[in-house]
């Protein structure tokens, strides 16, 4: 076991918490689950005492883990009722929530499309970086982005039709 | 896809302040549990057991063997027919000989038995040696001793030959 300074976890938290929370929020669409997912990721890190070859590797690991944790929590939520974001919106804590327009765009989007969309468009990772994080080929990421855009386009068309 | 306003607002999202304290305090509990988990205690116990075993085995292996004539203890005129030797060691004694010149008295028996091989004798073994059979060889805990009678010096000579 490699000995790390006592404040190592705190430094890692300060570095990654906001990023992980945002990604968790886009996947769970639920502040409480997003917080749980982020907490679980850091606890997992502590419990397995992981070391990384470099910072990019480290960032990718954290991102993948929080996405997977959100998927687990989402599956659990499908069998229990949860309170939608709108009903627990805390006015004093606006900076912890997704804007309604972003939330609307992500709602209903299949997970694999949502992930590439969030990482590339919202977080600003390049296609190559997104591919590295998700352990996908560049062409697979490009394909998913294209299909995500088509999905959203179709969804808007249907909404316009029904309005 | 997303408006620049949406992207800017998204990137301003921060993890709730209370999450940091939750993560840091939960990780301290998790670290403590890791150190005192059943798995870690079992590993520690196994290492301790192996260590003790090695110490015991090594100690036994390297405990010096002494062979001392006790009867007679000092004078060995040419008329001496047999000598009582005591083989001593801190641990267990494994003794063997192919010369058929050593005899011992099994516990509870008055009859001498020819010593070919004895194992796991505690600390001390008395054996009878016939001077006329000089030189004789005795293997004790892997070490070979030559027991011989010096006619010129009229004394018993015990030397370690090889391991």
GROMACS .gro file of C-alpha atoms in nm:
model
  326
    1UNK     CA    1   0.000   0.000   0.000
    2UNK     CA    2   0.139   0.337  -0.103
    3UNK     CA    3   0.137   0.593   0.176
    4UNK     CA    4  -0.032   0.915   0.076
    5UNK     CA    5  -0.043   1.246   0.263
    6UNK     CA    6  -0.344   1.291   0.488
    7UNK     CA    7  -0.495   1.567   0.274
    8UNK     CA    8  -0.456   1.372  -0.050
    9UNK     CA    9  -0.824   1.284  -0.065
   10UNK     CA   10  -0.922   1.643   0.005
   11UNK     CA   11  -0.701   1.762  -0.279
   12UNK     CA   12  -0.854   1.507  -0.512
   13UNK     CA   13  -1.200   1.610  -0.401
   14UNK     CA   14  -1.129   1.977  -0.468
   15UNK     CA   15  -0.997   1.886  -0.811
   16UNK     CA   16  -1.272   1.654  -0.930
   17UNK     CA   17  -1.586   1.698  -0.722
   18UNK     CA   18  -1.747   1.969  -0.935
   19UNK     CA   19  -1.674   1.783  -1.259
   20UNK     CA   20  -1.805   1.455  -1.121
   21UNK     CA   21  -2.109   1.618  -0.969
   22UNK     CA   22  -2.205   1.783  -1.297
   23UNK     CA   23  -2.168   1.457  -1.487
   24UNK     CA   24  -2.363   1.271  -1.218
   25UNK     CA   25  -2.637   1.533  -1.231
   26UNK     CA   26  -2.676   1.494  -1.608
   27UNK     CA   27  -2.704   1.117  -1.572
   28UNK     CA   28  -2.921   1.088  -1.266
   29UNK     CA   29  -3.117   1.415  -1.317
   30UNK     CA   30  -3.157   1.405  -0.942
   31UNK     CA   31  -2.945   1.604  -0.699
   32UNK     CA   32  -2.956   1.348  -0.420
   33UNK     CA   33  -2.851   1.060  -0.642
   34UNK     CA   34  -2.580   1.276  -0.796
   35UNK     CA   35  -2.441   1.350  -0.449
   36UNK     CA   36  -2.459   0.983  -0.356
   37UNK     CA   37  -2.280   0.884  -0.675
   38UNK     CA   38  -1.997   1.131  -0.614
   39UNK     CA   39  -1.961   1.020  -0.253
   40UNK     CA   40  -1.955   0.655  -0.356
   41UNK     CA   41  -1.682   0.720  -0.610
   42UNK     CA   42  -1.451   0.879  -0.355
   43UNK     CA   43  -1.521   0.605  -0.103
   44UNK     CA   44  -1.442   0.347  -0.368
   45UNK     CA   45  -1.116   0.525  -0.437
   46UNK     CA   46  -1.025   0.512  -0.066
   47UNK     CA   47  -1.127   0.149  -0.027
   48UNK     CA   48  -0.921   0.014  -0.314
   49UNK     CA   49  -0.624   0.246  -0.266
   50UNK     CA   50  -0.577   0.296  -0.636
   51UNK     CA   51  -0.270   0.449  -0.798
   52UNK     CA   52  -0.262   0.600  -1.146
   53UNK     CA   53  -0.005   0.626  -1.421
   54UNK     CA   54  -0.090   0.991  -1.488
   55UNK     CA   55  -0.352   1.261  -1.431
   56UNK     CA   56  -0.544   1.182  -1.747
   57UNK     CA   57  -0.574   0.820  -1.642
   58UNK     CA   58  -0.689   0.934  -1.300
   59UNK     CA   59  -0.953   1.172  -1.436
   60UNK     CA   60  -1.084   0.908  -1.677
   61UNK     CA   61  -1.114   0.656  -1.396
   62UNK     CA   62  -1.317   0.892  -1.179
   63UNK     CA   63  -1.546   0.990  -1.466
   64UNK     CA   64  -1.613   0.631  -1.569
   65UNK     CA   65  -1.684   0.532  -1.213
   66UNK     CA   66  -1.933   0.812  -1.150
   67UNK     CA   67  -2.117   0.732  -1.474
   68UNK     CA   68  -2.138   0.365  -1.381
   69UNK     CA   69  -2.257   0.452  -1.033
   70UNK     CA   70  -2.528   0.673  -1.179
   71UNK     CA   71  -2.642   0.386  -1.398
   72UNK     CA   72  -2.667   0.164  -1.090
   73UNK     CA   73  -2.867   0.427  -0.904
   74UNK     CA   74  -3.092   0.488  -1.204
   75UNK     CA   75  -3.173   0.118  -1.223
   76UNK     CA   76  -3.257   0.120  -0.854
   77UNK     CA   77  -3.479   0.425  -0.900
   78UNK     CA   78  -3.684   0.245  -1.160
   79UNK     CA   79  -3.828   0.028  -0.888
   80UNK     CA   80  -3.884   0.298  -0.632
   81UNK     CA   81  -4.048   0.635  -0.651
   82UNK     CA   82  -3.828   0.939  -0.634
   83UNK     CA   83  -3.909   1.306  -0.605
   84UNK     CA   84  -3.846   1.491  -0.934
   85UNK     CA   85  -3.593   1.771  -0.936
   86UNK     CA   86  -3.858   2.044  -0.975
   87UNK     CA   87  -4.023   1.959  -0.647
   88UNK     CA   88  -3.710   1.987  -0.436
   89UNK     CA   89  -3.555   2.284  -0.609
   90UNK     CA   90  -3.374   2.492  -0.351
   91UNK     CA   91  -3.365   2.854  -0.456
   92UNK     CA   92  -3.064   2.925  -0.238
   93UNK     CA   93  -2.863   2.656  -0.410
   94UNK     CA   94  -2.910   2.739  -0.777
   95UNK     CA   95  -2.554   2.662  -0.872
   96UNK     CA   96  -2.602   2.293  -0.796
   97UNK     CA   97  -2.874   2.231  -1.050
   98UNK     CA   98  -2.911   2.181  -1.421
   99UNK     CA   99  -3.090   2.449  -1.613
  100UNK     CA  100  -3.435   2.344  -1.733
  101UNK     CA  101  -3.332   2.360  -2.100
  102UNK     CA  102  -3.037   2.125  -2.050
  103UNK     CA  103  -3.245   1.895  -1.837
  104UNK     CA  104  -3.514   1.883  -2.102
  105UNK     CA  105  -3.264   1.796  -2.372
  106UNK     CA  106  -3.111   1.512  -2.169
  107UNK     CA  107  -3.435   1.364  -2.041
  108UNK     CA  108  -3.519   1.039  -2.212
  109UNK     CA  109  -3.190   1.026  -2.401
  110UNK     CA  110  -3.039   0.675  -2.398
  111UNK     CA  111  -2.748   0.658  -2.156
  112UNK     CA  112  -2.474   0.587  -2.407
  113UNK     CA  113  -2.576   0.889  -2.613
  114UNK     CA  114  -2.613   1.108  -2.307
  115UNK     CA  115  -2.262   1.026  -2.186
  116UNK     CA  116  -2.084   1.126  -2.507
  117UNK     CA  117  -2.304   1.433  -2.542
  118UNK     CA  118  -2.229   1.552  -2.189
  119UNK     CA  119  -1.856   1.488  -2.209
  120UNK     CA  120  -1.811   1.642  -2.552
  121UNK     CA  121  -2.055   1.934  -2.565
  122UNK     CA  122  -2.109   2.026  -2.203
  123UNK     CA  123  -1.775   1.938  -2.046
  124UNK     CA  124  -1.576   2.030  -2.355
  125UNK     CA  125  -1.369   1.716  -2.397
  126UNK     CA  126  -1.250   1.654  -2.752
  127UNK     CA  127  -1.373   1.348  -2.938
  128UNK     CA  128  -1.035   1.181  -2.876
  129UNK     CA  129  -1.043   1.262  -2.504
  130UNK     CA  130  -1.402   1.136  -2.478
  131UNK     CA  131  -1.296   0.815  -2.651
  132UNK     CA  132  -1.006   0.770  -2.408
  133UNK     CA  133  -1.225   0.834  -2.103
  134UNK     CA  134  -1.494   0.590  -2.212
  135UNK     CA  135  -1.249   0.339  -2.357
  136UNK     CA  136  -1.419   0.361  -2.696
  137UNK     CA  137  -1.280   0.411  -3.043
  138UNK     CA  138  -1.295   0.763  -3.188
  139UNK     CA  139  -1.533   0.640  -3.458
  140UNK     CA  140  -1.765   0.492  -3.197
  141UNK     CA  141  -1.779   0.826  -3.016
  142UNK     CA  142  -1.848   1.012  -3.340
  143UNK     CA  143  -2.126   0.765  -3.424
  144UNK     CA  144  -2.287   0.805  -3.084
  145UNK     CA  145  -2.269   1.184  -3.106
  146UNK     CA  146  -2.437   1.175  -3.446
  147UNK     CA  147  -2.710   0.946  -3.320
  148UNK     CA  148  -2.760   1.161  -3.012
  149UNK     CA  149  -2.808   1.468  -3.227
  150UNK     CA  150  -3.056   1.280  -3.449
  151UNK     CA  151  -3.242   1.157  -3.145
  152UNK     CA  152  -3.282   1.508  -3.005
  153UNK     CA  153  -3.381   1.644  -3.344
  154UNK     CA  154  -3.650   1.376  -3.381
  155UNK     CA  155  -3.772   1.441  -3.030
  156UNK     CA  156  -3.814   1.811  -3.100
  157UNK     CA  157  -3.994   1.739  -3.423
  158UNK     CA  158  -4.240   1.515  -3.241
  159UNK     CA  159  -4.294   1.779  -2.971
  160UNK     CA  160  -4.356   2.044  -3.233
  161UNK     CA  161  -4.602   1.808  -3.401
  162UNK     CA  162  -4.798   1.746  -3.082
  163UNK     CA  163  -4.802   2.113  -2.983
  164UNK     CA  164  -2.697   2.140  -2.984
  165UNK     CA  165  -2.662   2.335  -2.659
  166UNK     CA  166  -2.661   2.711  -2.652
  167UNK     CA  167  -2.347   2.882  -2.527
  168UNK     CA  168  -2.552   3.016  -2.235
  169UNK     CA  169  -2.654   2.662  -2.145
  170UNK     CA  170  -2.294   2.545  -2.165
  171UNK     CA  171  -2.165   2.837  -1.956
  172UNK     CA  172  -2.434   2.785  -1.691
  173UNK     CA  173  -2.366   2.414  -1.689
  174UNK     CA  174  -1.995   2.464  -1.627
  175UNK     CA  175  -2.069   2.691  -1.332
  176UNK     CA  176  -2.245   2.407  -1.150
  177UNK     CA  177  -2.064   2.317  -0.830
  178UNK     CA  178  -2.099   2.024  -0.596
  179UNK     CA  179  -2.302   2.118  -0.285
  180UNK     CA  180  -2.084   2.239   0.000
  181UNK     CA  181  -2.212   1.977   0.244
  182UNK     CA  182  -2.096   1.699   0.011
  183UNK     CA  183  -1.728   1.761   0.085
  184UNK     CA  184  -1.768   1.706   0.457
  185UNK     CA  185  -1.977   1.395   0.395
  186UNK     CA  186  -1.711   1.250   0.166
  187UNK     CA  187  -1.417   1.331   0.393
  188UNK     CA  188  -1.580   1.200   0.710
  189UNK     CA  189  -1.711   0.886   0.538
  190UNK     CA  190  -1.367   0.817   0.393
  191UNK     CA  191  -1.206   0.829   0.739
  192UNK     CA  192  -1.449   0.562   0.860
  193UNK     CA  193  -1.384   0.361   0.547
  194UNK     CA  194  -1.004   0.377   0.595
  195UNK     CA  195  -1.033   0.261   0.956
  196UNK     CA  196  -1.259  -0.024   0.853
  197UNK     CA  197  -1.009  -0.123   0.586
  198UNK     CA  198  -0.732  -0.155   0.840
  199UNK     CA  199  -0.940  -0.358   1.078
  200UNK     CA  200  -1.131  -0.569   0.830
  201UNK     CA  201  -1.159  -0.941   0.877
  202UNK     CA  202  -0.941  -0.990   0.571
  203UNK     CA  203  -0.660  -0.773   0.706
  204UNK     CA  204  -0.671  -0.932   1.049
  205UNK     CA  205  -0.666  -1.280   0.893
  206UNK     CA  206  -0.366  -1.184   0.681
  207UNK     CA  207  -0.190  -1.047   0.985
  208UNK     CA  208  -0.262  -1.363   1.183
  209UNK     CA  209  -0.134  -1.580   0.898
  210UNK     CA  210   0.187  -1.377   0.874
  211UNK     CA  211   0.236  -1.400   1.247
  212UNK     CA  212   0.187  -1.775   1.242
  213UNK     CA  213   0.428  -1.822   0.953
  214UNK     CA  214   0.680  -1.595   1.123
  215UNK     CA  215   0.661  -1.785   1.450
  216UNK     CA  216   0.691  -2.113   1.266
  217UNK     CA  217   1.002  -1.991   1.083
  218UNK     CA  218   1.158  -1.866   1.404
  219UNK     CA  219   1.090  -2.196   1.574
  220UNK     CA  220   1.216  -2.403   1.281
  221UNK     CA  221   1.523  -2.188   1.227
  222UNK     CA  222   1.599  -2.191   1.595
  223UNK     CA  223   1.567  -2.567   1.606
  224UNK     CA  224   1.778  -2.609   1.299
  225UNK     CA  225   2.064  -2.401   1.420
  226UNK     CA  226   2.064  -2.496   1.785
  227UNK     CA  227   2.416  -2.626   1.857
  228UNK     CA  228   2.455  -2.997   1.917
  229UNK     CA  229   2.697  -3.117   2.182
  230UNK     CA  230   2.814  -3.471   2.242
  231UNK     CA  231   2.980  -3.523   2.577
  232UNK     CA  232   3.114  -3.838   2.743
  233UNK     CA  233   2.964  -3.862   3.090
  234UNK     CA  234   3.062  -4.204   3.205
  235UNK     CA  235   3.349  -4.222   3.239
  236UNK     CA  236   3.375  -3.845   3.230
  237UNK     CA  237   3.750  -3.801   3.241
  238UNK     CA  238   3.977  -4.101   3.236
  239UNK     CA  239   3.981  -4.331   2.944
  240UNK     CA  240   4.249  -4.595   2.991
  241UNK     CA  241   4.283  -4.856   2.725
  242UNK     CA  242   4.079  -5.089   2.938
  243UNK     CA  243   3.765  -4.885   2.889
  244UNK     CA  244   3.522  -5.091   2.689
  245UNK     CA  245   3.225  -4.857   2.650
  246UNK     CA  246   3.146  -4.495   2.710
  247UNK     CA  247   2.816  -4.334   2.789
  248UNK     CA  248   2.770  -4.026   2.574
  249UNK     CA  249   2.504  -3.764   2.610
  250UNK     CA  250   2.382  -3.589   2.299
  251UNK     CA  251   2.230  -3.251   2.380
  252UNK     CA  252   2.052  -2.981   2.185
  253UNK     CA  253   1.807  -2.701   2.276
  254UNK     CA  254   1.536  -2.836   2.052
  255UNK     CA  255   1.449  -3.172   1.909
  256UNK     CA  256   1.712  -3.429   1.826
  257UNK     CA  257   1.717  -3.645   1.516
  258UNK     CA  258   1.999  -3.899   1.542
  259UNK     CA  259   2.108  -4.181   1.317
  260UNK     CA  260   2.402  -4.406   1.256
  261UNK     CA  261   2.483  -4.685   1.015
  262UNK     CA  262   2.770  -4.823   1.218
  263UNK     CA  263   2.566  -5.033   1.460
  264UNK     CA  264   2.799  -4.926   1.736
  265UNK     CA  265   2.570  -4.706   1.936
  266UNK     CA  266   2.308  -4.829   2.181
  267UNK     CA  267   2.035  -4.656   2.368
  268UNK     CA  268   1.779  -4.750   2.631
  269UNK     CA  269   1.423  -4.686   2.516
  270UNK     CA  270   1.210  -4.524   2.786
  271UNK     CA  271   1.079  -4.776   3.032
  272UNK     CA  272   1.305  -5.052   2.906
  273UNK     CA  273   1.615  -5.209   3.057
  274UNK     CA  274   1.724  -5.356   2.729
  275UNK     CA  275   1.962  -5.166   2.511
  276UNK     CA  276   1.864  -5.120   2.153
  277UNK     CA  277   2.102  -5.068   1.869
  278UNK     CA  278   2.066  -4.713   1.746
  279UNK     CA  279   1.999  -4.681   1.377
  280UNK     CA  280   1.762  -4.387   1.372
  281UNK     CA  281   1.574  -4.187   1.632
  282UNK     CA  282   1.367  -3.878   1.561
  283UNK     CA  283   1.219  -3.596   1.768
  284UNK     CA  284   1.392  -3.677   2.089
  285UNK     CA  285   1.356  -3.397   2.339
  286UNK     CA  286   1.676  -3.210   2.423
  287UNK     CA  287   1.890  -3.496   2.549
  288UNK     CA  288   1.974  -3.852   2.453
  289UNK     CA  289   2.212  -4.092   2.627
  290UNK     CA  290   2.382  -4.346   2.408
  291UNK     CA  291   2.634  -4.615   2.478
  292UNK     CA  292   2.935  -4.648   2.250
  293UNK     CA  293   3.174  -4.933   2.222
  294UNK     CA  294   3.530  -4.803   2.224
  295UNK     CA  295   3.652  -5.101   2.028
  296UNK     CA  296   3.441  -4.986   1.734
  297UNK     CA  297   3.642  -4.667   1.701
  298UNK     CA  298   3.602  -4.465   1.489
  299UNK     CA  299   3.223  -4.441   1.464
  300UNK     CA  300   3.002  -4.187   1.297
  301UNK     CA  301   2.688  -4.035   1.434
  302UNK     CA  302   2.457  -3.799   1.249
  303UNK     CA  303   2.273  -3.553   1.474
  304UNK     CA  304   2.033  -3.298   1.328
  305UNK     CA  305   2.207  -3.316   0.996
  306UNK     CA  306   2.558  -3.280   1.139
  307UNK     CA  307   2.798  -3.574   1.128
  308UNK     CA  308   3.024  -3.640   1.423
  309UNK     CA  309   3.321  -3.873   1.440
  310UNK     CA  310   3.363  -4.042   1.775
  311UNK     CA  311   3.698  -4.209   1.815
  312UNK     CA  312   3.940  -4.324   2.079
  313UNK     CA  313   4.294  -4.194   2.082
  314UNK     CA  314   4.524  -4.470   2.204
  315UNK     CA  315   4.820  -4.239   2.228
  316UNK     CA  316   4.638  -3.983   2.437
  317UNK     CA  317   4.394  -4.223   2.599
  318UNK     CA  318   4.104  -4.000   2.546
  319UNK     CA  319   3.774  -3.983   2.359
  320UNK     CA  320   3.787  -3.755   2.060
  321UNK     CA  321   3.464  -3.615   1.922
  322UNK     CA  322   3.487  -3.404   1.609
  323UNK     CA  323   3.232  -3.261   1.373
  324UNK     CA  324   3.300  -3.396   1.028
  325UNK     CA  325   3.056  -3.213   0.802
  326UNK     CA  326   2.697  -3.095   0.786
   0.00000   0.00000   0.00000
